[in-house]
PDB file of C-alpha atoms in Angstrom:
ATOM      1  CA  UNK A   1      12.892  10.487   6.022  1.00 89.00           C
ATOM      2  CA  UNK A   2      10.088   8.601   7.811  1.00 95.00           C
ATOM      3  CA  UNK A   3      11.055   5.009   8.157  1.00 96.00           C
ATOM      4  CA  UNK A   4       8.773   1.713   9.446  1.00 97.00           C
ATOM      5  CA  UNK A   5       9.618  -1.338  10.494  1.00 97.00           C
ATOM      6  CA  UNK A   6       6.731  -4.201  11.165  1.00 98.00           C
ATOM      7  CA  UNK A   7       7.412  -6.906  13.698  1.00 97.00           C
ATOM      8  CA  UNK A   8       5.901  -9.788  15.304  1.00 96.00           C
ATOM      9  CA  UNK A   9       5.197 -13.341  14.644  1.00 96.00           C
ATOM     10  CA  UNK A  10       5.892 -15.055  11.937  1.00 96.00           C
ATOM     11  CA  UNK A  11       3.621 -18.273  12.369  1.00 98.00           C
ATOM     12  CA  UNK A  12       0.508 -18.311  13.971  1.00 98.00           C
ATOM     13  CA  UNK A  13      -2.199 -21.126  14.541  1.00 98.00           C
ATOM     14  CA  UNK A  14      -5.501 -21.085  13.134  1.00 97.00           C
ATOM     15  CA  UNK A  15      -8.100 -19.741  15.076  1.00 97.00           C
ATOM     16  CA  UNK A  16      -5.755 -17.401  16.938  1.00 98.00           C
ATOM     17  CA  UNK A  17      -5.070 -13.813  17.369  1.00 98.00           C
ATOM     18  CA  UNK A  18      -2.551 -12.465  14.585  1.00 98.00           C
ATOM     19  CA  UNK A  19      -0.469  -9.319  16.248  1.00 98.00           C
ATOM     20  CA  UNK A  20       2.326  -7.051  14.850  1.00 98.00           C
ATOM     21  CA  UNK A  21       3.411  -4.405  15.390  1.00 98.00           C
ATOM     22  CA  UNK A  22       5.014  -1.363  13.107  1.00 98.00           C
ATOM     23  CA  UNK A  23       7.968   0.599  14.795  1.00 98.00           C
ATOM     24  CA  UNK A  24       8.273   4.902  13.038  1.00 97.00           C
ATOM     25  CA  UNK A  25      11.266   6.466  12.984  1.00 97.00           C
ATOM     26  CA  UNK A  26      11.941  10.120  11.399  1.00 95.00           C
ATOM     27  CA  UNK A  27       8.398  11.409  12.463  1.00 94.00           C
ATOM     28  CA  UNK A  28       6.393  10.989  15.642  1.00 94.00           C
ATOM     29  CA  UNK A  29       2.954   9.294  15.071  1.00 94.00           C
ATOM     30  CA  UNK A  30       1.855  12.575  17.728  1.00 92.00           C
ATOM     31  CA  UNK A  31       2.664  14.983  15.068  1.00 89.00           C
ATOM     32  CA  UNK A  32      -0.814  14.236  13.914  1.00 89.00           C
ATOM     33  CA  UNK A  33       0.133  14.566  10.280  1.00 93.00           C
ATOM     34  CA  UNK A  34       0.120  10.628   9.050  1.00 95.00           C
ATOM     35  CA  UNK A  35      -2.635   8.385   9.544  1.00 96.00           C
ATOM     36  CA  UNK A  36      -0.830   5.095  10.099  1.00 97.00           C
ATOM     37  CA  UNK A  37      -2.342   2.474   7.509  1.00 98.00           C
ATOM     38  CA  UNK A  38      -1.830  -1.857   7.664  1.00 98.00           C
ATOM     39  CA  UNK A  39      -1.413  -3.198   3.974  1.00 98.00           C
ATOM     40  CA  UNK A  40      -1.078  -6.874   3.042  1.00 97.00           C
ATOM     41  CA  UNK A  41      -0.504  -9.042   0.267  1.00 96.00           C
ATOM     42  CA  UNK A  42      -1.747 -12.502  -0.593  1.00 94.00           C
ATOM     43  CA  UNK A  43       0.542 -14.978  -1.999  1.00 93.00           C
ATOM     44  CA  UNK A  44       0.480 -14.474  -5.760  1.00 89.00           C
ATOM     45  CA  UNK A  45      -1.925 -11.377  -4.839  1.00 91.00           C
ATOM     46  CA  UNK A  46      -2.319  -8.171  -4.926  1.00 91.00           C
ATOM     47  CA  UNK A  47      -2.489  -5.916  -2.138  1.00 95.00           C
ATOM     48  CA  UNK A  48      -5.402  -5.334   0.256  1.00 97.00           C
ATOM     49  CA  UNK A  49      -5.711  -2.333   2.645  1.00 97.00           C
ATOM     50  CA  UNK A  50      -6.738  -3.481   5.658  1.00 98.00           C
ATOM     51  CA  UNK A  51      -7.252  -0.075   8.098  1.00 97.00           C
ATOM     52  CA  UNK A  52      -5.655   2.831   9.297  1.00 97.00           C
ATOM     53  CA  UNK A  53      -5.298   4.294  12.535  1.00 96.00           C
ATOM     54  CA  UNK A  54      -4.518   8.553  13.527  1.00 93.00           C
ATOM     55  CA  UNK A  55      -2.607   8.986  17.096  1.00 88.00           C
ATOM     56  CA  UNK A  56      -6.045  10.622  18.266  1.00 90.00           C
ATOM     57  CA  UNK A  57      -7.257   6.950  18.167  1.00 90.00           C
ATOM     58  CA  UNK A  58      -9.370   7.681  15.170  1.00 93.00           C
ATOM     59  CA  UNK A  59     -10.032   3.994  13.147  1.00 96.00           C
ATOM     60  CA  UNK A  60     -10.754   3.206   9.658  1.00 96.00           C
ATOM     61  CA  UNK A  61     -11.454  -0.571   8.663  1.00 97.00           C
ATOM     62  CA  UNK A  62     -11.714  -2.446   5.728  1.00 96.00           C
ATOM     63  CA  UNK A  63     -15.379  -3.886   6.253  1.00 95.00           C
ATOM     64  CA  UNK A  64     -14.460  -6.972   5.131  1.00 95.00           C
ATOM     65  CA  UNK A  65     -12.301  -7.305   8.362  1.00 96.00           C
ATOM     66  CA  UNK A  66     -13.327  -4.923  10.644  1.00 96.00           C
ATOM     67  CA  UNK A  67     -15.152  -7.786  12.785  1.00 97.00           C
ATOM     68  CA  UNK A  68     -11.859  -8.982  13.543  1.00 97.00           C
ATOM     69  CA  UNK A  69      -9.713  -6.065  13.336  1.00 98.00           C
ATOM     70  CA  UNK A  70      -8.117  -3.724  16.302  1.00 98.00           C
ATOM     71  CA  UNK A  71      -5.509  -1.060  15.057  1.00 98.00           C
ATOM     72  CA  UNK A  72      -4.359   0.850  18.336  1.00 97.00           C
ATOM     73  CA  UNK A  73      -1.412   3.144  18.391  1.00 96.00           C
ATOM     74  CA  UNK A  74       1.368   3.728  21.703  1.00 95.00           C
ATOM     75  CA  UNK A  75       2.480   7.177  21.248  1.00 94.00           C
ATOM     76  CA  UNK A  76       5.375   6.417  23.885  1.00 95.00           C
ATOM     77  CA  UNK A  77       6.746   3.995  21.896  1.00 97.00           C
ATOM     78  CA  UNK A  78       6.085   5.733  18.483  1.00 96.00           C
ATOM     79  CA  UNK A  79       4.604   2.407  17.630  1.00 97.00           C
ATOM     80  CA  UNK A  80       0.890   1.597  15.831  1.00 97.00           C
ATOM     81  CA  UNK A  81      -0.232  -2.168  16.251  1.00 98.00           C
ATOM     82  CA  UNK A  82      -2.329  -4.483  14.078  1.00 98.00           C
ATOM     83  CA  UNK A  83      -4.336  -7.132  15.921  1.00 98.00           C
ATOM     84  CA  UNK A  84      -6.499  -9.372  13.695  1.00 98.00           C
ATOM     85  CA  UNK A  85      -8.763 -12.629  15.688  1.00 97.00           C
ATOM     86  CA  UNK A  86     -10.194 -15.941  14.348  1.00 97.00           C
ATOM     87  CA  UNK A  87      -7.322 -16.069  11.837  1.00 98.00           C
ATOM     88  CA  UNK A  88      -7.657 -18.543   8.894  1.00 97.00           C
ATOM     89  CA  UNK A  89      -5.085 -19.522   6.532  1.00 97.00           C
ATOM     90  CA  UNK A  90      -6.588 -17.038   4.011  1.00 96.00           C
ATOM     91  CA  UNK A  91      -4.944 -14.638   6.642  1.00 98.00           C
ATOM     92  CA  UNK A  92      -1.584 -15.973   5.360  1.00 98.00           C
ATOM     93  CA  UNK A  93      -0.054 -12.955   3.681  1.00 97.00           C
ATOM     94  CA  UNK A  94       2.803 -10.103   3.815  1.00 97.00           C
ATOM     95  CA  UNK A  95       1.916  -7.448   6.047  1.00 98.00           C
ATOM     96  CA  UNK A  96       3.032  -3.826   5.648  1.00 98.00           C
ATOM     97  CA  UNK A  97       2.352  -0.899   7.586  1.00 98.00           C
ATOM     98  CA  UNK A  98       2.588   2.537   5.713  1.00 98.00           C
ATOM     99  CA  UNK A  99       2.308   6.220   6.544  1.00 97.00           C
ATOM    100  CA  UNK A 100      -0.870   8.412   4.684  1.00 96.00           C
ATOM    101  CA  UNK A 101      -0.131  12.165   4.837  1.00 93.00           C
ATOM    102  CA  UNK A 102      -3.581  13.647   6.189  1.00 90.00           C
ATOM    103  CA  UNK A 103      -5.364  15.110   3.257  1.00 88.00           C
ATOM    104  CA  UNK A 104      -3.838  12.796   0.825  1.00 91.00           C
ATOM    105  CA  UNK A 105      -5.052   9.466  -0.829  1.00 95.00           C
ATOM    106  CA  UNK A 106      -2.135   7.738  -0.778  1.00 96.00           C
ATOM    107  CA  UNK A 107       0.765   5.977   1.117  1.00 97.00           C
ATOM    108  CA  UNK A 108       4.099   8.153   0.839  1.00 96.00           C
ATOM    109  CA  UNK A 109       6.139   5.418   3.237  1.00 97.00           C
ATOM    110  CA  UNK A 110       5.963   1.989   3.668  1.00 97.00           C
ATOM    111  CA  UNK A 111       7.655  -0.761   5.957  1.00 97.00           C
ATOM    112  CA  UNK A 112       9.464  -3.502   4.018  1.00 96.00           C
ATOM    113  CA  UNK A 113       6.848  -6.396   5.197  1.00 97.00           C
ATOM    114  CA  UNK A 114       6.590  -9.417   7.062  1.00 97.00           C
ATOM    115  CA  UNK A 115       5.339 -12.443   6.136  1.00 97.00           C
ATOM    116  CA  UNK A 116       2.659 -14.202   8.575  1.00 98.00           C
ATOM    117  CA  UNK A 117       1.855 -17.772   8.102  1.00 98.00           C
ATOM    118  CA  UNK A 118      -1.268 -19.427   9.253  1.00 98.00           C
ATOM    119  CA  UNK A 119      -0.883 -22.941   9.990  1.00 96.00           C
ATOM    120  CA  UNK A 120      -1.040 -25.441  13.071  1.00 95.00           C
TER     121      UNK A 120
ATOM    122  CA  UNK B   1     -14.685  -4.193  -3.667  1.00 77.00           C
ATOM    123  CA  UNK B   2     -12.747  -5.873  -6.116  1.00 90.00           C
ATOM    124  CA  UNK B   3      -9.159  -5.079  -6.974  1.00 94.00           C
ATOM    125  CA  UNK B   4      -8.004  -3.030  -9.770  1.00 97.00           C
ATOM    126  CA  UNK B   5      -7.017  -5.117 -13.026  1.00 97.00           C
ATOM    127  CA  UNK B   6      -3.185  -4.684 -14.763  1.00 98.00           C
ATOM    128  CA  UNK B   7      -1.894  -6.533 -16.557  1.00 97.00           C
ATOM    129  CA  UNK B   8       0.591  -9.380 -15.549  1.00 97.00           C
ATOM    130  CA  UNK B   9       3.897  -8.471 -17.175  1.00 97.00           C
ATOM    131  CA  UNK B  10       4.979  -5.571 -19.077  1.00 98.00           C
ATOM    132  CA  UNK B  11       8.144  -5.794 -21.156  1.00 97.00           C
ATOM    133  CA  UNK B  12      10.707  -3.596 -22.966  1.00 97.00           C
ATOM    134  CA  UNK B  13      13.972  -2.612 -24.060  1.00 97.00           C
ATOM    135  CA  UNK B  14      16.254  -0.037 -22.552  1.00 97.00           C
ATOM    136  CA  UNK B  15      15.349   3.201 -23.978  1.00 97.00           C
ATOM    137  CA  UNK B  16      11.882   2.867 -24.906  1.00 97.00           C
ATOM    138  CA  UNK B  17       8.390   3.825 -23.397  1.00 98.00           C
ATOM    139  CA  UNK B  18       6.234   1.452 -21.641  1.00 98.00           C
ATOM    140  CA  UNK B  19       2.662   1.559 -20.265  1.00 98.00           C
ATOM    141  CA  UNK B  20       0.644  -0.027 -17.463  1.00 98.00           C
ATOM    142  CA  UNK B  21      -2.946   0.367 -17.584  1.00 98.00           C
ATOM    143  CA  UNK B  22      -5.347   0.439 -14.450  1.00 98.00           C
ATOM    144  CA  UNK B  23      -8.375  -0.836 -14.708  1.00 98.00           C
ATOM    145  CA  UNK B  24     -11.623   0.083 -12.011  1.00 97.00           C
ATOM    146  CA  UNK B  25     -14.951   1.526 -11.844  1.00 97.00           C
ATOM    147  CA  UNK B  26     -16.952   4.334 -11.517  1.00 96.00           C
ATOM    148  CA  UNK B  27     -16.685   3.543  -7.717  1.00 96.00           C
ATOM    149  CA  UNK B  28     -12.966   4.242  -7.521  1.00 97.00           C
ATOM    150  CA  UNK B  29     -10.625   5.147 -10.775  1.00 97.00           C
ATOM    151  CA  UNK B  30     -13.225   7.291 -13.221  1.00 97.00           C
ATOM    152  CA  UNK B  31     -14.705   8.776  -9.404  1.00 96.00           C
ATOM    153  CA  UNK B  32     -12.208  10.381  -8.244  1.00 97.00           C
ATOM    154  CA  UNK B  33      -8.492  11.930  -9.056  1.00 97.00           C
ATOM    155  CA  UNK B  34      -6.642  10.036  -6.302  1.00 97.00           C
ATOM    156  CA  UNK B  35      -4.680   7.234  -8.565  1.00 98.00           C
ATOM    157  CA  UNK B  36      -1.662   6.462  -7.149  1.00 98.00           C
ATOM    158  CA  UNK B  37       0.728   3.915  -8.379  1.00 98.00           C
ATOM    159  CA  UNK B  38       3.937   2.478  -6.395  1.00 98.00           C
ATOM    160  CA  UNK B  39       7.199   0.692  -7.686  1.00 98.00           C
ATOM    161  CA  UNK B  40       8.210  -2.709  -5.386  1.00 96.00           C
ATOM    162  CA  UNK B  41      11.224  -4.086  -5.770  1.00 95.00           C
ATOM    163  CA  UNK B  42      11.250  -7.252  -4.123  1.00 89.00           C
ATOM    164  CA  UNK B  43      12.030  -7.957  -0.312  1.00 89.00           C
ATOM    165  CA  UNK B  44      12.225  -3.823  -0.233  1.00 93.00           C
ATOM    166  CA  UNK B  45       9.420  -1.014   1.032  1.00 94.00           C
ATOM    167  CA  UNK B  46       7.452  -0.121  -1.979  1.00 95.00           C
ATOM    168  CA  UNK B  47       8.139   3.239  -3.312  1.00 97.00           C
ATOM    169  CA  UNK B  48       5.426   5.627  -4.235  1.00 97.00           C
ATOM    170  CA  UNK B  49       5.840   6.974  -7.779  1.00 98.00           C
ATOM    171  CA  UNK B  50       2.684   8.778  -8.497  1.00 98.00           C
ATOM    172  CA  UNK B  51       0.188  10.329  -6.631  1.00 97.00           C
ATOM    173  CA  UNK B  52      -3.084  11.863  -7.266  1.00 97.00           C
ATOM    174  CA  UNK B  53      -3.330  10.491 -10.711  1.00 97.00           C
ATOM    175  CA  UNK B  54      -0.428  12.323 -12.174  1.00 98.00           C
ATOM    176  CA  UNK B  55       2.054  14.226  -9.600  1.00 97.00           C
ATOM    177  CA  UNK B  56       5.012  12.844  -8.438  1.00 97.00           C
ATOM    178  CA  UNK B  57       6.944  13.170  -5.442  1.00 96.00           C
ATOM    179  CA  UNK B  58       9.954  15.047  -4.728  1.00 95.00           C
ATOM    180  CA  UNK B  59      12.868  13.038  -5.991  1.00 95.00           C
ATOM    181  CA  UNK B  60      11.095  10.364  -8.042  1.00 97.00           C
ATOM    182  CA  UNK B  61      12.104  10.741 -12.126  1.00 97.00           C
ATOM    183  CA  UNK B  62      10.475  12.668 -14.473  1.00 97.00           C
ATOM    184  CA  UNK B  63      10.729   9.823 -16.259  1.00 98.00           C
ATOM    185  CA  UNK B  64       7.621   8.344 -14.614  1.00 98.00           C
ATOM    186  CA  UNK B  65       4.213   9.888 -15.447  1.00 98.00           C
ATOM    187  CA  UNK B  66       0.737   9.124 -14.766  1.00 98.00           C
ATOM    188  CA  UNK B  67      -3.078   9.910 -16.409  1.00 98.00           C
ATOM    189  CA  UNK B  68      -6.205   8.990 -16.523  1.00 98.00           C
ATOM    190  CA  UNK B  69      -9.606   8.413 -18.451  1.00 97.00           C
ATOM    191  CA  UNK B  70     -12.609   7.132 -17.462  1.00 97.00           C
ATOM    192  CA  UNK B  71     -12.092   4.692 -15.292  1.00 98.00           C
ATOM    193  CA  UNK B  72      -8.576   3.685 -16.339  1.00 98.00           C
ATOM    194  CA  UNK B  73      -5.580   5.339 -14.919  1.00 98.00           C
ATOM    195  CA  UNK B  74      -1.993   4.526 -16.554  1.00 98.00           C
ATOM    196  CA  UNK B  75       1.596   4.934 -15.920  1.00 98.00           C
ATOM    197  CA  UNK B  76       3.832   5.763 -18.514  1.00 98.00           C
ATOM    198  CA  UNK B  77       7.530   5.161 -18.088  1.00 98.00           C
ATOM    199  CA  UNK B  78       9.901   6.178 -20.827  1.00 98.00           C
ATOM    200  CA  UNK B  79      13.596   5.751 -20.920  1.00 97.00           C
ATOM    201  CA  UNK B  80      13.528   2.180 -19.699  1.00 98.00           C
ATOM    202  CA  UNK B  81      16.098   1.625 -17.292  1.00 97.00           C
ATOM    203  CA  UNK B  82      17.641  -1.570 -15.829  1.00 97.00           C
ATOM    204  CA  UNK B  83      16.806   0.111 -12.602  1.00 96.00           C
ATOM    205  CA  UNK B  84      12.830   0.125 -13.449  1.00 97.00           C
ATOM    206  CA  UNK B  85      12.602  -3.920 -12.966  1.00 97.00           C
ATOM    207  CA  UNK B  86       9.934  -4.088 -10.458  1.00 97.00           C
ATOM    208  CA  UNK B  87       6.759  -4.634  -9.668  1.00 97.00           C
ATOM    209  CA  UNK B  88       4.227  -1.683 -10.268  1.00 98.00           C
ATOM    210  CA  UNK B  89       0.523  -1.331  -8.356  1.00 98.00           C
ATOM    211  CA  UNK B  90      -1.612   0.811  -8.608  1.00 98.00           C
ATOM    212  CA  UNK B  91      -4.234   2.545  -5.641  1.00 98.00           C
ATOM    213  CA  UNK B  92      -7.454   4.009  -5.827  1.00 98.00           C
ATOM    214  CA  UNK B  93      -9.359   5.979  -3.539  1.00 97.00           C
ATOM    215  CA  UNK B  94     -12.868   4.457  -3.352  1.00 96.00           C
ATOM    216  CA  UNK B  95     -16.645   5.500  -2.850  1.00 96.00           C
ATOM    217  CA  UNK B  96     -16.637   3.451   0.268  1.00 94.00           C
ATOM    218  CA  UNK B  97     -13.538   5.554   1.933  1.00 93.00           C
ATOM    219  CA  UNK B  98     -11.493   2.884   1.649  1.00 95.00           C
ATOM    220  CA  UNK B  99      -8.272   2.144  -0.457  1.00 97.00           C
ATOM    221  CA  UNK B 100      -8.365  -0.505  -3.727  1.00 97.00           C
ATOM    222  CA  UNK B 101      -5.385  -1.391  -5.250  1.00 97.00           C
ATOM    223  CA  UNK B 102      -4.464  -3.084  -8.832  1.00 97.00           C
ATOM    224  CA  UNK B 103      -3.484  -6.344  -8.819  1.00 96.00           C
ATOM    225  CA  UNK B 104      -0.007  -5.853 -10.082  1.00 96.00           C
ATOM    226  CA  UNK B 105       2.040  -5.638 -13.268  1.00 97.00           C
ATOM    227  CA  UNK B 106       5.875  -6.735 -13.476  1.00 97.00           C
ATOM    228  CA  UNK B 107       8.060  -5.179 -15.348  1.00 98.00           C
ATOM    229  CA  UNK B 108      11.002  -6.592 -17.204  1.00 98.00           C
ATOM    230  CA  UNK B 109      13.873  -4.632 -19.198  1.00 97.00           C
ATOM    231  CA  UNK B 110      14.676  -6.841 -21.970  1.00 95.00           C
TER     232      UNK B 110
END
């Protein structure tokens, strides 16, 4: 059973760098068979897909925040990472990272979120 | 691309059928057969329940089924269950390669 686990800060100030980080477990991200996708949800919102990442370092961004976005992946660490600039406090959301079997349109694992505020 | 539309709150008694409707375009639902809808209990990892419009994953109930027409895609669940409470959303593959998803329907067993 493929398990993930996001991490990182919970509060961040406007205008900085929002990072986190999503730990696997039950699959390596080298098995090439997941593309490693970064889901988040709005307060009272639904969710938004943000990007997805494969361990080849192939990227695919949501266009309305791929100027900001960087999704890289540490295969040593079995680790993907979600770095989003310039944050506002429309960034303020629950963040999920979720596992996309190659081939398929959807996301057959998720991490259990974590919420980032943005807010000096 | 805007999100999907469900709507808010679904209701029902313990035994009976329910649906959730999901709501798009030509762009995403009625384009192509990759509708998937996922069950979120809160504080938990959302669960995926249906994919590509109407299969479901090993171990999820039969009592969960999925369709489409035109460009809105529904989940059916029948049975109600005290267990079903949640939150259901649904995903669509879009035109742009990209991923849309509904903007959420809670369900309550009466």
């Amino acid at each position: 059973q493929v398990q993930l686990q996001e991490s990182g800060p919970g509060l961040v100030k406007p205008s900085q760098t929002l990072s986190l980080t999503c730990t696997v477990s039950g699959a390596s991200i080298s098995s090439g068979i997941y593309n490693w996708n970064w889901i988040r949800q709005h307060p009272g919102k639904g969710l938004e897909w943000i990007g997805y990442i494969h361990y080849t370092g192939s990227t695919y961004y949501n266009p309305s925040l791929k100027s900001r976005l960087t999704i890289s992946v540490d295969t040593s660490k079995n680790q993907f990472s979600l770095k989003l600039n310039s944050v506002t406090a429309a960034d303020t959301a629950v963040y999920y990272c979720a596992a996309q079997s190659l081939g398929e349109f959807c996301f057959d694992y998720w991490g259990q979120g974590t919420v980032v505020t943005v807010s000096s | 691309q805007s999100a999907l539309t469900q709507p808010a709150s679904v209701s029902g008694s313990p035994g009976q059928s329910i649906t959730i409707s999901c709501s798009g375009t030509s762009s995403d639902v009625g384009g192509y057969d990759y509708v998937s809808w996922y069950q979120h209990h809160p504080g938990k990892a959302p669960k995926l329940m249906i994919f590509d419009v109407s299969n479901r994953p090993s171990g999820v109930s039969n009592r969960f089924s999925g369709s489409k027409s035109g460009n809105t895609a529904s989940l059916t669940i029948s049975g109600l269950q005290a267990e079903d409470e949640a939150d259901y959303c649904c995903s669509s593959y879009t035109s742009s390669s990209t991923f849309v998803f509904g903007t959420g329907t809670k369900v309550t067993v009466l």
